[in-house]
mmCIF file of C-alpha atoms in Angstrom:
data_model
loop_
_atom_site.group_PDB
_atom_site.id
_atom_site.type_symbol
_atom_site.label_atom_id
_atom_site.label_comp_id
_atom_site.label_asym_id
_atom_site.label_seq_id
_atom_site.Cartn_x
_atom_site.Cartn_y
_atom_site.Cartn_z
ATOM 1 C CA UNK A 1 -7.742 70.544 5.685
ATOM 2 C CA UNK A 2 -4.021 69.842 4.838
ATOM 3 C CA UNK A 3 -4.118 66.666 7.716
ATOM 4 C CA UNK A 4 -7.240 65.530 5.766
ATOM 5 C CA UNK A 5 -5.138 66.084 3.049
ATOM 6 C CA UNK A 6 -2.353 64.243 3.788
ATOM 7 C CA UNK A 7 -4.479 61.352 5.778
ATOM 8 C CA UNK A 8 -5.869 60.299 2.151
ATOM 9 C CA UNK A 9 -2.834 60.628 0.675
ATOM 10 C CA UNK A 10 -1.084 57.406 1.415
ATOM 11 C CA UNK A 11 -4.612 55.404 0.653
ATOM 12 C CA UNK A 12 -4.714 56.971 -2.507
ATOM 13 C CA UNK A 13 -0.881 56.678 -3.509
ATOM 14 C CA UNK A 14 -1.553 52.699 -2.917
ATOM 15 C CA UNK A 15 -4.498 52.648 -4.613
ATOM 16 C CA UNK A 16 -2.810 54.107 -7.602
ATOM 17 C CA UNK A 17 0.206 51.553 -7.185
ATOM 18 C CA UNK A 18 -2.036 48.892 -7.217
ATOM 19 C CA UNK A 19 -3.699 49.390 -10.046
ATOM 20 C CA UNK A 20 -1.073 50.412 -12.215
ATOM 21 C CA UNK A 21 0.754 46.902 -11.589
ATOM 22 C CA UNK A 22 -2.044 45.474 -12.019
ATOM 23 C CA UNK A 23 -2.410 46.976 -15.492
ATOM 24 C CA UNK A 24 1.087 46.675 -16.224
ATOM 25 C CA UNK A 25 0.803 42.916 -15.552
ATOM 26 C CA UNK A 26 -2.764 43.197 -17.692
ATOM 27 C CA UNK A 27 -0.656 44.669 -20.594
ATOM 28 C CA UNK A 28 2.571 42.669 -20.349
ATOM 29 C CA UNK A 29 1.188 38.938 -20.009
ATOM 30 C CA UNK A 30 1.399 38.757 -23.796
ATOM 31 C CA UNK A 31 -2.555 37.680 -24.777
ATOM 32 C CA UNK A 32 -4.158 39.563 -27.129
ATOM 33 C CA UNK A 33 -8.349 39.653 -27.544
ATOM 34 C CA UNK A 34 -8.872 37.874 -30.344
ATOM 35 C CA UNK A 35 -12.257 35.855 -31.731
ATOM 36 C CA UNK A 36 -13.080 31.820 -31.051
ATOM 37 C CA UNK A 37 -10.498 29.790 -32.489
ATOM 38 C CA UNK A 38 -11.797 26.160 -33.366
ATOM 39 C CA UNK A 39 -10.340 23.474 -32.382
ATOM 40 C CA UNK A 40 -10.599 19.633 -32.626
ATOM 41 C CA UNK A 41 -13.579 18.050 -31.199
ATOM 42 C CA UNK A 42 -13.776 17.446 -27.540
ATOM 43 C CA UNK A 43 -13.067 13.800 -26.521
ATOM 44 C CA UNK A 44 -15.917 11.691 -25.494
ATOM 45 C CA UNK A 45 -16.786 8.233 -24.147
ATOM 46 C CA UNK A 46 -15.701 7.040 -20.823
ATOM 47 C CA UNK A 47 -12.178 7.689 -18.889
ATOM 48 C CA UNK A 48 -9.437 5.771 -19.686
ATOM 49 C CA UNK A 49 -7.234 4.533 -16.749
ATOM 50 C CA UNK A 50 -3.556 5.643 -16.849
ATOM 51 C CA UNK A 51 -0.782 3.653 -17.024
ATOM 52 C CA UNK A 52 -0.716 2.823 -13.022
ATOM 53 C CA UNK A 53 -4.270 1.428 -13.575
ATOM 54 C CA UNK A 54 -5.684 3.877 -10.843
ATOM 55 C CA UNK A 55 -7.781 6.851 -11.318
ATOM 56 C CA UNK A 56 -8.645 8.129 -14.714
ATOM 57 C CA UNK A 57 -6.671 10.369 -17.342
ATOM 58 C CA UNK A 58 -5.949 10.556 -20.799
ATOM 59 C CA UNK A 59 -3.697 8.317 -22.654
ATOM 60 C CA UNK A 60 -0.112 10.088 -23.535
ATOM 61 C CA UNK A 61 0.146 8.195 -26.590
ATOM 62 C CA UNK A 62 -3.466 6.408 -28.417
ATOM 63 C CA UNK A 63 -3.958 3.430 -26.774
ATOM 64 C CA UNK A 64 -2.343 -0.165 -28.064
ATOM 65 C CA UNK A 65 -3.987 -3.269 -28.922
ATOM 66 C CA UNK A 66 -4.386 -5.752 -27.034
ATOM 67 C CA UNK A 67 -3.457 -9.707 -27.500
ATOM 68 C CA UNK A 68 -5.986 -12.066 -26.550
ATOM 69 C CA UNK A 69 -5.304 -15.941 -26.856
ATOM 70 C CA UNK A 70 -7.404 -17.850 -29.060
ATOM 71 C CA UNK A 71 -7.107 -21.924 -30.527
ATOM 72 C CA UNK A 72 -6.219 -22.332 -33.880
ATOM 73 C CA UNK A 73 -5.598 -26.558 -34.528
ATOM 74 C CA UNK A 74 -4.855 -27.264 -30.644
ATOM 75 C CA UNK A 75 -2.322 -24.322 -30.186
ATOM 76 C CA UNK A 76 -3.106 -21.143 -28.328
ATOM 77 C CA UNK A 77 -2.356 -18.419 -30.342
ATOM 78 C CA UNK A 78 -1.776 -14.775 -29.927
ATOM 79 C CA UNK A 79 -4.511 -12.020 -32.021
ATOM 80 C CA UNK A 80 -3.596 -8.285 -31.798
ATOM 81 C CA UNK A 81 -7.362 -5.885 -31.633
ATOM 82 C CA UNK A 82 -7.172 -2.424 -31.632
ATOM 83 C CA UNK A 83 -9.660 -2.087 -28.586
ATOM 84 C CA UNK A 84 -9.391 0.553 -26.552
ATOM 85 C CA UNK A 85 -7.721 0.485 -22.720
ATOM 86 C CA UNK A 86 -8.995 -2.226 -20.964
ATOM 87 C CA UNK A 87 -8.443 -3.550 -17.711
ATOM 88 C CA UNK A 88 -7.065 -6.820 -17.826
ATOM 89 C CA UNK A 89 -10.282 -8.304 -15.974
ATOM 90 C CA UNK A 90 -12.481 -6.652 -18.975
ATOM 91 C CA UNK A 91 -9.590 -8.359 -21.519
ATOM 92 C CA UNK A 92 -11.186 -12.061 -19.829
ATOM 93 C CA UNK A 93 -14.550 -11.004 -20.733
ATOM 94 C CA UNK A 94 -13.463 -10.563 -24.100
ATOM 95 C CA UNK A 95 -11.455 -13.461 -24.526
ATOM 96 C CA UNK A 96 -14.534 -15.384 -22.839
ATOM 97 C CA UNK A 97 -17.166 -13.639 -25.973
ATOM 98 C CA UNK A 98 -14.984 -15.563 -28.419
ATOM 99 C CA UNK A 99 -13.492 -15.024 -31.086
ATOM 100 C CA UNK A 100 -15.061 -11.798 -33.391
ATOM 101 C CA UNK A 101 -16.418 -12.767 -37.372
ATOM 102 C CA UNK A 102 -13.094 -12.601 -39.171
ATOM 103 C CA UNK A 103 -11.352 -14.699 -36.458
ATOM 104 C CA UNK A 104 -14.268 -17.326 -36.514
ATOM 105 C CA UNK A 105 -13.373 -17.040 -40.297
ATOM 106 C CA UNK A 106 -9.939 -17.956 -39.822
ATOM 107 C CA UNK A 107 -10.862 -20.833 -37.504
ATOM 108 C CA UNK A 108 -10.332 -19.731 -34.208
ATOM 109 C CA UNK A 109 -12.337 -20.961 -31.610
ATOM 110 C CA UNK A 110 -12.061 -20.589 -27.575
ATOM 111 C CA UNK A 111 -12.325 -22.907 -25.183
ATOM 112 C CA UNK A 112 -12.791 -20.207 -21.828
ATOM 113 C CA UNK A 113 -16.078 -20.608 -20.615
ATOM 114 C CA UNK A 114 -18.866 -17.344 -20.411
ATOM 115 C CA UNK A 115 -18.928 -17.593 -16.739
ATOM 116 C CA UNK A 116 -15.418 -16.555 -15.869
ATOM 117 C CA UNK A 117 -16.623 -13.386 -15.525
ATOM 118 C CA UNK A 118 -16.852 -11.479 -12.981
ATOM 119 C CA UNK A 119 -12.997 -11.235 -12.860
ATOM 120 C CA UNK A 120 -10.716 -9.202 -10.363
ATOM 121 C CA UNK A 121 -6.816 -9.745 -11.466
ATOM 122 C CA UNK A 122 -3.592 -7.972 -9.533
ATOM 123 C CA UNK A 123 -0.591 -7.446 -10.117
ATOM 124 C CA UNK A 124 2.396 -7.948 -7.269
ATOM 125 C CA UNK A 125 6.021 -8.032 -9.779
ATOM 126 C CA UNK A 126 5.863 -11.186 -11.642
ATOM 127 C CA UNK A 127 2.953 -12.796 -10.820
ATOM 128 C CA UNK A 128 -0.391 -11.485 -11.741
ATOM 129 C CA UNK A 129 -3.253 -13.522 -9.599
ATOM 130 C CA UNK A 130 -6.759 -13.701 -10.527
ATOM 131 C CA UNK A 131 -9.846 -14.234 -8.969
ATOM 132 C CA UNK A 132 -12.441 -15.763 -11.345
ATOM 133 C CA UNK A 133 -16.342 -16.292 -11.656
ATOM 134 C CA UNK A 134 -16.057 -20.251 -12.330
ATOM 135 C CA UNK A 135 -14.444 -22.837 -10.740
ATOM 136 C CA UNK A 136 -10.773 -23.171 -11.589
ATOM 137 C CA UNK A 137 -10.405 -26.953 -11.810
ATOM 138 C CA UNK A 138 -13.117 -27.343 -14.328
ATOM 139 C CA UNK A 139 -11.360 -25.471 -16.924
ATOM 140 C CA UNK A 140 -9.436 -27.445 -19.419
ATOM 141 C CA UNK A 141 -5.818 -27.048 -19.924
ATOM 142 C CA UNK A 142 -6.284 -24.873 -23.192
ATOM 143 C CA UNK A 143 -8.524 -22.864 -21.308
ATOM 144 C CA UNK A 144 -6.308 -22.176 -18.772
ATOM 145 C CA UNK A 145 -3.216 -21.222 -21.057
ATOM 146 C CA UNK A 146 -5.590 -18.633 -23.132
ATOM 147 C CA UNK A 147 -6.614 -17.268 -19.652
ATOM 148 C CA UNK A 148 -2.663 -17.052 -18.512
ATOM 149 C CA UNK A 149 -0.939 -16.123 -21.969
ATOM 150 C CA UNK A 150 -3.875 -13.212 -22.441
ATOM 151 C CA UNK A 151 -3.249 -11.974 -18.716
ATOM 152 C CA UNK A 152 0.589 -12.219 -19.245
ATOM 153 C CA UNK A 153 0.602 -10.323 -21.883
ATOM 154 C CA UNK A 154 -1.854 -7.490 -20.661
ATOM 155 C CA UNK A 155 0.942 -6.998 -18.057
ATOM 156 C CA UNK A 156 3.994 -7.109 -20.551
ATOM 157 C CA UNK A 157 4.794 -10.361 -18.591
ATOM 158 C CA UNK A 158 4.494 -12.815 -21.305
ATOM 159 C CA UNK A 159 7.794 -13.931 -21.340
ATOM 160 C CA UNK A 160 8.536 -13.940 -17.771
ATOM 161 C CA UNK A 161 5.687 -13.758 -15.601
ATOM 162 C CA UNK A 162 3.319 -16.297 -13.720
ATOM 163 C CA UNK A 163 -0.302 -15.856 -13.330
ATOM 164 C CA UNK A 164 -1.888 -17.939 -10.226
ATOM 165 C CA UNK A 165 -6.237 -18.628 -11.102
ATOM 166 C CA UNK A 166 -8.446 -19.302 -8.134
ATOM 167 C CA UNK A 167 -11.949 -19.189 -7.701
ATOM 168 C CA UNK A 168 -14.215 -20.032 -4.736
ATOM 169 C CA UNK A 169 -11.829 -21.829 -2.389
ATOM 170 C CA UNK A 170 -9.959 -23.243 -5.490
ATOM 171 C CA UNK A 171 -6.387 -22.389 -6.830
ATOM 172 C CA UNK A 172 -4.231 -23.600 -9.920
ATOM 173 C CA UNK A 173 -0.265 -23.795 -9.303
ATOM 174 C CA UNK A 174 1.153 -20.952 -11.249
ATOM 175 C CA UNK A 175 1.384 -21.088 -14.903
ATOM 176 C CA UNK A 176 3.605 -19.384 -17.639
ATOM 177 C CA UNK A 177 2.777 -18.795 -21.136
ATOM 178 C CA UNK A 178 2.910 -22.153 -23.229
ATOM 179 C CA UNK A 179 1.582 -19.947 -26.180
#
């Protein structure tokens, strides 16, 4: 009996050790029960990209307008929107719809055609290159500085970048912002 005894003994002793440090830990992690505590609402609507522009994840900070280039008298001209991140491709797809009510109202027009979408624009340093949905030499030279200026600026290049346009087996030399 005493080597049954002392055969349990040591299992039990550990099984005692274990679970008082595991209710030690239960009692000293600091979290008391308490009842639902409400919150803000949960977020909704699609993922926004991070900064990188890969994979998904919430802003830090709320997201910043954006500056698309629109014509007011012959001149390209910058107008701030408070849209939420978009992907520079999606910014030519806005700049393409024109400009909104009020900006119509103010007599901007645009002169980038519909059909430039579908986009794809990178980003290597300086230069940000994209690859449009219409033919590059048909665009007019306003066209071409709203398309540059609004890419420019997506990237925070607008004072020292170059964006190169191509389309089909067309290219434009590289253009800065003459906004």
């Amino acid at each position: 009996m005493a080597a049954a005894a002392s055969a349990g003994g040591p299992v039990i002793r550990r099984a005692g050790c274990a679970l008082a440090v595991v209710a030690l830990l239960a009692a000293g992690c600091g979290v008391r029960p308490s009842g639902v505590i409400q919150g803000l609402e949960a977020p909704s609507g699609p993922p926004v990209p991070s900064a990188g522009g890969h994979g998904t994840g919430a802003p830090s900070s709320p997201p910043a307008a954006v500056s698309l280039y629109f014509v007011s008298g012959g001149s390209v001209v910058p107008v701030t929107r408070p849209e939420v991140a978009t992907a520079p491709a999606g910014l030519l797809t806005l700049l393409a719809g024109g400009p909104d009510e009020s900006e119509r109202a103010n007599g901007l027009t645009t002169e980038v055609p519909r059909t430039i979408a579908p986009a794809t624009v990178t980003t290597s340093g300086t230069t940000v290159e994209a690859m449009l949905g219409t033919d590059v030499t048909a665009l007019s030279p306003t066209a071409v500085n709203q398309i540059v200026c609004t890419l420019l600026a997506a990237n925070s290049l607008a004072d020292a970048g170059t964006a190169l346009l191509r389309s089909g087996g067309h290219s434009l030399h590289a253009h800065s912002c003459a906004g």
